[in-house]
Short mmCIF file of C-alpha atoms and ligand atoms in Angstrom, two decimals:
data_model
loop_
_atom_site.label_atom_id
_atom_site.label_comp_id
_atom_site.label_asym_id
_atom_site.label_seq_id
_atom_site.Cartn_x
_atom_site.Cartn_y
_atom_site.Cartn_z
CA UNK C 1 90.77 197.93 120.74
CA UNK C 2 91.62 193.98 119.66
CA UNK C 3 90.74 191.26 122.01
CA UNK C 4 92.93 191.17 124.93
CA UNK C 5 95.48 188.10 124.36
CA UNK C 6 96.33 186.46 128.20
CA UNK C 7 99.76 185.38 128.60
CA UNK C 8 98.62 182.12 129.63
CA UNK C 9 95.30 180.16 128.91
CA UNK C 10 93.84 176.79 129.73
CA UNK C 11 92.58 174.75 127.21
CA UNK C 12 89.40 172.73 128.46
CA UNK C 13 87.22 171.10 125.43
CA UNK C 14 84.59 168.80 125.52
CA UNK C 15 86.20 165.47 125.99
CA UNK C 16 87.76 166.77 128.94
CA UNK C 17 83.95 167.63 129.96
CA UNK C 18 82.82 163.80 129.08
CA UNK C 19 85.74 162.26 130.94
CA UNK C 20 84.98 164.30 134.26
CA UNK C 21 80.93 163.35 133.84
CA UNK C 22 82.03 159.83 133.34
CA UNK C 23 83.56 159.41 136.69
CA UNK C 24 80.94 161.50 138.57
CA UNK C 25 78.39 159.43 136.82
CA UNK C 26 80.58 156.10 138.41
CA UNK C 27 80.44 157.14 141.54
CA UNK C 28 83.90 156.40 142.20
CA UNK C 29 85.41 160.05 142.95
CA UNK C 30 88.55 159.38 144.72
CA UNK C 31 91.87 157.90 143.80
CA UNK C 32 90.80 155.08 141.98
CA UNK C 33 91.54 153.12 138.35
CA UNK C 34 91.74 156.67 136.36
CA UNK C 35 94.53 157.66 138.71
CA UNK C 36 96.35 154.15 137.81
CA UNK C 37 95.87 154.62 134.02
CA UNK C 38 97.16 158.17 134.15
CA UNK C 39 100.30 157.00 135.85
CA UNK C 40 101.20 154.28 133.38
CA UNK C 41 100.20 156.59 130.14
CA UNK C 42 102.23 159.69 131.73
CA UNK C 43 105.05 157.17 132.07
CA UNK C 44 104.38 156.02 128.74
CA UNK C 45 103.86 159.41 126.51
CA UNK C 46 106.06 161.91 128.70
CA UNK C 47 108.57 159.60 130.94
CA UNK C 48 110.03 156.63 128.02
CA UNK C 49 108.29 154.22 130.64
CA UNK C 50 110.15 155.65 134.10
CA UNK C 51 107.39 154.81 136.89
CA UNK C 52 105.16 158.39 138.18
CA UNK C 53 102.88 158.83 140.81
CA UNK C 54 100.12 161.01 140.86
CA UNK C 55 100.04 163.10 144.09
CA UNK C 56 97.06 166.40 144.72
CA UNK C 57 99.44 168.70 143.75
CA UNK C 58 102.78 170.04 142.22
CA UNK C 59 104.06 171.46 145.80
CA UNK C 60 103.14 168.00 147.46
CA UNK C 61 104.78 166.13 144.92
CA UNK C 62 108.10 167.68 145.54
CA UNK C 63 107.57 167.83 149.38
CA UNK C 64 106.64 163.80 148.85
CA UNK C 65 109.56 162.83 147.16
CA UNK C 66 112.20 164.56 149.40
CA UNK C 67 110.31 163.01 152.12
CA UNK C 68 111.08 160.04 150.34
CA UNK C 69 114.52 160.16 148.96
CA UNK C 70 115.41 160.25 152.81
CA UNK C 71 115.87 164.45 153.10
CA UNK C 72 114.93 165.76 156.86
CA UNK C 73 116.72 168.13 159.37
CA UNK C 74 119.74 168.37 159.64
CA UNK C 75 120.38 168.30 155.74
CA UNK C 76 120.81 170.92 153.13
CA UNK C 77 119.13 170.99 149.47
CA UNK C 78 120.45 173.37 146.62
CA UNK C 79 117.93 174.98 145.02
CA UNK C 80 117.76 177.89 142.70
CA UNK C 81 116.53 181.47 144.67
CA UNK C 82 115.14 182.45 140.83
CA UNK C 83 112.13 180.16 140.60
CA UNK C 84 108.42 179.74 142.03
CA UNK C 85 108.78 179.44 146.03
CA UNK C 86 107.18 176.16 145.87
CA UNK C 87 110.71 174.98 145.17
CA UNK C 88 112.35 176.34 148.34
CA UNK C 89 109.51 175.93 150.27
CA UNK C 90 109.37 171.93 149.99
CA UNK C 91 112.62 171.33 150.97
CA UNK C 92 112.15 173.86 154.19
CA UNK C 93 108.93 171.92 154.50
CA UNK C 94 111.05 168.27 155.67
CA UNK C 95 113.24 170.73 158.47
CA UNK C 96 116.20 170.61 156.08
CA UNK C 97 117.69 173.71 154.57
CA UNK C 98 117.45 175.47 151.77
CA UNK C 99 120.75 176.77 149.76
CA UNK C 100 120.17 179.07 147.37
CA UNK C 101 122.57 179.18 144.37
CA UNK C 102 122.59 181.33 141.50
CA UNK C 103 122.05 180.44 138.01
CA UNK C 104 123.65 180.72 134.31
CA UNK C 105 121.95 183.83 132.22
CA UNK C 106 121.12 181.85 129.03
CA UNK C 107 118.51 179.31 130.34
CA UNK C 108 118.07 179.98 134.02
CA UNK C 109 118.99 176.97 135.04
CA UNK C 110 121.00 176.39 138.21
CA UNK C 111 124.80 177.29 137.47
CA UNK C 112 127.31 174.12 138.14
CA UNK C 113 130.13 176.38 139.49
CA UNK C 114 128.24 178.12 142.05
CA UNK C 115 126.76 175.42 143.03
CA UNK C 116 129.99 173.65 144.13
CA UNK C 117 131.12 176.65 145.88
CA UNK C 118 127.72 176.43 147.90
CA UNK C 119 128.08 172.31 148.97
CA UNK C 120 128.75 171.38 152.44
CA UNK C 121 129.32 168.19 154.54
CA UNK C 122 125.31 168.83 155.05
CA UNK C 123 124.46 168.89 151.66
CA UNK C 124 122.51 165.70 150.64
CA UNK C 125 121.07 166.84 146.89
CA UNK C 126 120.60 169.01 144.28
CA UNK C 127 117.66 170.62 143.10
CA UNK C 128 117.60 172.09 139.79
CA UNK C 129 114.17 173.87 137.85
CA UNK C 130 113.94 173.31 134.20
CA UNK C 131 112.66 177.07 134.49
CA UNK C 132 110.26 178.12 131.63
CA UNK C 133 110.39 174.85 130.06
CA UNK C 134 114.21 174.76 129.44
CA UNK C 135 116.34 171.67 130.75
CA UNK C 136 118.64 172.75 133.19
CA UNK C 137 122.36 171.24 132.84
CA UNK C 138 121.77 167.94 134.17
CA UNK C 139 124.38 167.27 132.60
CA UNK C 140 126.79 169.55 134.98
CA UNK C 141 125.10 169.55 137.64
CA UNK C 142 124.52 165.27 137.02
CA UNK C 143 127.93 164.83 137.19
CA UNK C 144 128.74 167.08 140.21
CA UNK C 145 126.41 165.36 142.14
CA UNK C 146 128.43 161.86 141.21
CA UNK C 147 131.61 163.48 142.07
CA UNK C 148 130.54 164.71 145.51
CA UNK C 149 127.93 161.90 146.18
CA UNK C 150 124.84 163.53 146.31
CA UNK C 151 121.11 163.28 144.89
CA UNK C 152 120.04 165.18 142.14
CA UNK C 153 116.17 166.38 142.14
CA UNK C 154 114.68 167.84 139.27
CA UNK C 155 111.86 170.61 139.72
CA UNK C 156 110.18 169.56 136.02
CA UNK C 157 107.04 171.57 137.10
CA UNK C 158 107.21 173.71 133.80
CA UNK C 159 108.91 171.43 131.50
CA UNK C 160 106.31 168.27 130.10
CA UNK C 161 107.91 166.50 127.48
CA UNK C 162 111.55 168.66 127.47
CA UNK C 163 114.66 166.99 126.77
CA UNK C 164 118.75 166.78 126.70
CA UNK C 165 120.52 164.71 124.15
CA UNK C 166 117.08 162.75 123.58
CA UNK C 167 116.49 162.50 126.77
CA UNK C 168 113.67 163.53 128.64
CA UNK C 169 113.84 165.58 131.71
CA UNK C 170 112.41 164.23 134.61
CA UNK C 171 114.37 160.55 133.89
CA UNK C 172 118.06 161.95 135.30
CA UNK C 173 116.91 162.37 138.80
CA UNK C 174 116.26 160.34 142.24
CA UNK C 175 112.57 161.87 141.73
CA UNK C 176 111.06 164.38 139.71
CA UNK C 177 108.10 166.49 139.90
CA UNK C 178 105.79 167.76 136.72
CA UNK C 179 102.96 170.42 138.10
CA UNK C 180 99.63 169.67 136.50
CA UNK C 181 98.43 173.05 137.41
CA UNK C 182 95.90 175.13 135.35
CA UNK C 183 98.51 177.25 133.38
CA UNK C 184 100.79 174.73 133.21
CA UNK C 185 101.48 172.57 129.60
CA UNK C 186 99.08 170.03 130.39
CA UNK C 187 96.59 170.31 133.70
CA UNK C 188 94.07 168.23 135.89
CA UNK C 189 93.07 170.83 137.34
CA UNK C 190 95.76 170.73 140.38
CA UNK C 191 97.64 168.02 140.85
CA UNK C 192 101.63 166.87 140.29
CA UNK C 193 102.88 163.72 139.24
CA UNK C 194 106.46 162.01 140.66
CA UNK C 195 108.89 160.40 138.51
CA UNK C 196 111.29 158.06 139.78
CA UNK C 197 113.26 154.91 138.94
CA UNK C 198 114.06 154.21 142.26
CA UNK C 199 111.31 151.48 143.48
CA UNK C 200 111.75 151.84 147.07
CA UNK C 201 111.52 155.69 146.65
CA UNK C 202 108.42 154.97 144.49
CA UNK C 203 107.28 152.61 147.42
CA UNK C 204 107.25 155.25 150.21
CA UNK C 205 106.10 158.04 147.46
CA UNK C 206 102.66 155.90 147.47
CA UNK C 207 102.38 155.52 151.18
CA UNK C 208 103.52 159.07 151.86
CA UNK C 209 100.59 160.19 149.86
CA UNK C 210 98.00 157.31 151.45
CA UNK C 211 98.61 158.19 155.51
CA UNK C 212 101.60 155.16 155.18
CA UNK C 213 99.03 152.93 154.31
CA UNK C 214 99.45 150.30 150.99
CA UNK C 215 96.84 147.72 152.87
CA UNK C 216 94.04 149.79 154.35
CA UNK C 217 94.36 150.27 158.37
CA UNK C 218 97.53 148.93 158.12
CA UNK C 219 99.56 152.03 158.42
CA UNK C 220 103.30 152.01 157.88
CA UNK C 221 103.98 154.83 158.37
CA UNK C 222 102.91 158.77 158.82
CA UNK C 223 101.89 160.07 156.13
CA UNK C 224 99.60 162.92 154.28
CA UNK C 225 96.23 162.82 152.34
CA UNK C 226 98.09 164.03 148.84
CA UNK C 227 95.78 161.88 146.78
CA UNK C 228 94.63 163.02 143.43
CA UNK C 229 91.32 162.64 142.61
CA UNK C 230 89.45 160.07 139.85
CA UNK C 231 87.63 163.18 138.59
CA UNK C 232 90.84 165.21 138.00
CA UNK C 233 92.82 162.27 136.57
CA UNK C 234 90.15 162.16 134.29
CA UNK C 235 90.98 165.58 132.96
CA UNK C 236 94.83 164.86 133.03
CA UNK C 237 94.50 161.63 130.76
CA UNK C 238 92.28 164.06 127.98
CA UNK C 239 94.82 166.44 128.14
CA UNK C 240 98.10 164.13 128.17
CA UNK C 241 96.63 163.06 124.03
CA UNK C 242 96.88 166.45 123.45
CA UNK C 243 99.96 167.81 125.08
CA UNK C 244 103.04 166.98 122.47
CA UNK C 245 100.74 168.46 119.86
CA UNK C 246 100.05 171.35 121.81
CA UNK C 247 103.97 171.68 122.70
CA UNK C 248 104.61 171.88 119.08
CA UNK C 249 102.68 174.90 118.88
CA UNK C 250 103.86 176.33 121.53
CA UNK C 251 107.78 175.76 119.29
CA UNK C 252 106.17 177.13 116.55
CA UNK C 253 104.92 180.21 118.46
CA UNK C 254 108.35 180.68 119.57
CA UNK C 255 109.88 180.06 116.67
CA UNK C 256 108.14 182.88 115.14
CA UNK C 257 109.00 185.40 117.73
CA UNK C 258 112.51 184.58 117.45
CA UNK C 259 112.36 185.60 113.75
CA UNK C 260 110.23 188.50 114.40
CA UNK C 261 111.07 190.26 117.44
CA UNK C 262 113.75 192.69 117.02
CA UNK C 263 115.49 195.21 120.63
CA UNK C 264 114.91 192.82 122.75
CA UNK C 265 117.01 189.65 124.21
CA UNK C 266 115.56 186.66 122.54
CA UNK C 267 115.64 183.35 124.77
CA UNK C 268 118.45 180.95 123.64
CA UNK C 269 118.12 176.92 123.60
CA UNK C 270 121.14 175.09 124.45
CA UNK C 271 122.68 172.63 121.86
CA UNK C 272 121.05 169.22 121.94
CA UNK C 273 118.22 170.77 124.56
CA UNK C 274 114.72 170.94 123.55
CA UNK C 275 112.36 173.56 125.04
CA UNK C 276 108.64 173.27 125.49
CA UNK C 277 108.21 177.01 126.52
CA UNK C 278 105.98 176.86 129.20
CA UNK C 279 107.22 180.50 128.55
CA UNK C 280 108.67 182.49 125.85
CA UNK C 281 110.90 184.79 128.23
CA UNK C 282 112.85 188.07 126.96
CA UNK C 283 115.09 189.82 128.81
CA UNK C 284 114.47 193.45 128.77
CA UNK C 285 117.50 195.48 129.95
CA UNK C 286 115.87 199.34 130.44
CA UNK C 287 112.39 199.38 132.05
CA UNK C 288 111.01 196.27 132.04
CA UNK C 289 107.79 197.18 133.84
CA UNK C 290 107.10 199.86 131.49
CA UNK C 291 107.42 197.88 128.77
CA UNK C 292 105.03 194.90 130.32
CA UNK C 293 102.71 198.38 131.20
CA UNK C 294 102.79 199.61 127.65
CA UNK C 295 101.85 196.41 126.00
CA UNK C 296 98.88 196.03 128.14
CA UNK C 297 97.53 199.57 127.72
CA UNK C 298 98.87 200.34 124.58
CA UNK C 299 98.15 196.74 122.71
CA UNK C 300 95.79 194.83 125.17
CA UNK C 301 99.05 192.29 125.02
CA UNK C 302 99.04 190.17 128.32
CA UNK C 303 103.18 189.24 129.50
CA UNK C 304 104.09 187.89 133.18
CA UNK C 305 107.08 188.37 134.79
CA UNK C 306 108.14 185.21 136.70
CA UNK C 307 110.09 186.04 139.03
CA UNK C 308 109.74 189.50 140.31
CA UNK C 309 111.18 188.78 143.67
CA UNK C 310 114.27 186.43 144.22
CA UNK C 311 113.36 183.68 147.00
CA UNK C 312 116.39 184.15 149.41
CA UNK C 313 114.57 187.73 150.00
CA UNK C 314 111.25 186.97 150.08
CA UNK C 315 109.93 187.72 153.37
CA UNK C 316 109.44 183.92 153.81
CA UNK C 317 113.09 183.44 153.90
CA UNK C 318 114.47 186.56 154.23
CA UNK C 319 118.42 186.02 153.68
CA UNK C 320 120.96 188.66 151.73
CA UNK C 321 123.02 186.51 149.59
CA UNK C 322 125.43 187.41 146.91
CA UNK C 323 123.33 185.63 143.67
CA UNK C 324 123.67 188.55 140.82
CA UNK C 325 122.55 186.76 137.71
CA UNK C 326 119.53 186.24 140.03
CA UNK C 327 119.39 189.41 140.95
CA UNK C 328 119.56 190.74 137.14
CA UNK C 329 116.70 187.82 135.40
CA UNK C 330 114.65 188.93 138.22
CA UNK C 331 114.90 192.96 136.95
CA UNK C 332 114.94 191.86 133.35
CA UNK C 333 112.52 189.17 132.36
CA UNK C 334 109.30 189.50 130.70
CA UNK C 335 107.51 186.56 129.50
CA UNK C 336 104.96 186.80 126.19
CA UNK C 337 102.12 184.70 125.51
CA UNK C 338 103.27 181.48 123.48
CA UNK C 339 100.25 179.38 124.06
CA UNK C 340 98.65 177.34 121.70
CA UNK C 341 95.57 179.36 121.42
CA UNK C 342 97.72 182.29 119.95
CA UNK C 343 96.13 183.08 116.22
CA UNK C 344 98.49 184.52 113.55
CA UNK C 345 97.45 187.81 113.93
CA UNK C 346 97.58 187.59 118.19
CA UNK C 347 101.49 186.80 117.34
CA UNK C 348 101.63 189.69 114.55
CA UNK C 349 100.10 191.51 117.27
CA UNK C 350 102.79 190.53 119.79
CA UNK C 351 105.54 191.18 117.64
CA UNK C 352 104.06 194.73 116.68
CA UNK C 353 103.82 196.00 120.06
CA UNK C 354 106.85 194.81 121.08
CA UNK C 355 109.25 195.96 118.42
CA UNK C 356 107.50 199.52 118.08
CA UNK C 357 107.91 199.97 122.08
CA UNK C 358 111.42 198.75 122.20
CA UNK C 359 112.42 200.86 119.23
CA UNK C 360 111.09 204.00 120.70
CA UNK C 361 112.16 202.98 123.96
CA UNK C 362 115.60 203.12 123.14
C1 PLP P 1 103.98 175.48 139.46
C2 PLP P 1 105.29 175.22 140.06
C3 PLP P 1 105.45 174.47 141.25
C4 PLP P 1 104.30 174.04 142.09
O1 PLP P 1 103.33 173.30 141.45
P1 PLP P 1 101.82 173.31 141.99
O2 PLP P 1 101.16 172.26 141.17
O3 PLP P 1 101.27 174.69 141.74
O4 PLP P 1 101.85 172.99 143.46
C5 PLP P 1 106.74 174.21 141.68
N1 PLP P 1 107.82 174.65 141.02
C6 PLP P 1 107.71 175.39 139.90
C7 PLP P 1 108.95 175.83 139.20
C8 PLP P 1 106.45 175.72 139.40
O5 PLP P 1 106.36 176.47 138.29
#
């Protein structure tokens, strides 16, 4: 049988190699001047100049910046339940609440109706996932938050370099937080940067991360060890020269299984939105898992299926709500390799397997 095609895959190449051997080679391992430079280029390539702050890790970048927007017990935070738990979890991580709201069915973004059904005199912000690389409608849910005075956070984890009306995501926010995770777009390994144009938020992001120190012993106030490391800033810098490019692949990719795939639900991009597809998700009404079973077996064709499990009932959680688009993407979805390794014939591959299964699925 062909090669087996992964539904995700990390591209590390030699400069990323040199860059790392560099800094070992300094000395200087920790949080140093590579950290600072990959702040101002992220800002400057990803962010049109909006400030970011490198942090160990996705999760502690969103856990950082609620911390630092001001969110603690007593408050509540809507967040999608259809996303990675590292959403929920971060805002149950400051002793405030999670609120789980459901989302639209086109992008799987956070739906602006049920959201304002869900706010309460303890809600303090919004938390919306640009899921699979799609803006959510920060738009909506932008001006909902004006309305009814609250913060909007955006969970950009998935969605480097996406954009409404020309604008990039991760700029309409308090804070926002891009994962730099191996599968993600772009990675440093681990890690997470923090947008914000707030500058006192950006103040206490950098002490949050430092114990609460800016001068050393000097200690502000308590605070973590969520610093990123020289070594992997050094890979993130390599790989933010090469992440546009590699986003335009990944459109491409997409672009060609929207023209080729045929049965199965396609994944729409809202007018003036741009999607990076961190994945190419289809919606697969009848037997999802035997589909995702079939293409492995049949066609040695890799496909994910994030999320199986809706948040609110994970056992972490554990609450019955009433959230049935949730309840449906989470039954339905099936993501497809889109990377930008894909060949021509891995995609002629893709779209094989999937249209003959589909058609003699139905
Ligand atoms: C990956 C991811 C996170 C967490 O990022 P890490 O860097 O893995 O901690 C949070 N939210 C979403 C939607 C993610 O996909």
């Amino acid at each position: 049988m062909s090669e087996f095609i992964p539904a995700a895959k990390p591209i590390i190449g030699d400069e990323e190699r040199a860059a790392v051997d560099a800094v070992l080679a300094s000395g200087m391992l920790a949080q140093g001047s590579e950290v600072a430079a990959f702040e101002t280029e992220f800002s400057d390539v990803l962010l049109d100049g909006r400030a970011s702050v490198a942090v160990n890790s996705g999760t502690s970048g969103l856990h950082l910046g609620l911390l630092a927007a001001g969110v603690g017990p007593g408050d509540e935070v809507i967040v999608p339940s259809f996303t990675f738990a590292a959403t929920a979890n971060s805002v149950a991580l400051t002793g405030a609440t999670p609120v789980f709201a459901d989302i639209e069915a086109d992008h799987f973004g956070l739906d602006v109706g049920d959201v304002a059904s869900r706010i309460t005199e303890r809600t303090v912000g919004i938390m919306p996932v640009h899921l699979y690389g799609h803006p959510a409608d920060v738009a909506g849910l932008g001006e909902l938050a004006e309305q009814r005075g609250l913060m909007l956070f955006e969970d950009a984890a998935q969605a480097h370099g996406a954009s409404v009306d020309g604008r990039r995501v991760g700029t309409f926010g308090t804070f926002a937080m891009f994962s730099l995770y191996p599968t993600k777009n772009m990675t440093s390994g681990e890690g997470g940067m923090v947008s914000t144009g707030d500058i006192e938020v950006e103040r206490r992001l950098r002490l949050l991360r430092n114990q609460g120190m800016q001068k050393q012993y000097e200690n502000e106030l308590v605070g973590f060890n969520a610093r990123m490391t020289n070594l992997h800033a050094a890979i993130g810098r390599v790989q933010l020269t090469k992440v546009l490019r590699w986003t335009e692949t990944r459109q491409a990719n997409a672009a060609f299984l929207d023209a080729s795939l045929e049965g199965v639900v396609t994944p729409p991009v809202a007018d003036r939105a741009v999607h990076v597809y961190h994945q190419y998700t289809i919606r697969v009404p009848e037997d999802r898992d035997g589909l995702a079973a079939a293409l492995r077996d049949e066609y040695n064709v890799g496909s994910g299926v994030y999320y199986p499990i809706p948040n609110h009932r994970l056992p972490s959680f554990g609450l019955e709500l009433d959230l049935p688009e949730t309840e449906q993407a989470a039954r339905e979805v099936l993501s497809l390799p889109v990377h930008p390794s894909l060949s021509q014939g891995d995609l002629e591959r893709i779209v094989t397997a999937v249209n003959t299964l589909a058609k003699a699925g139905a």
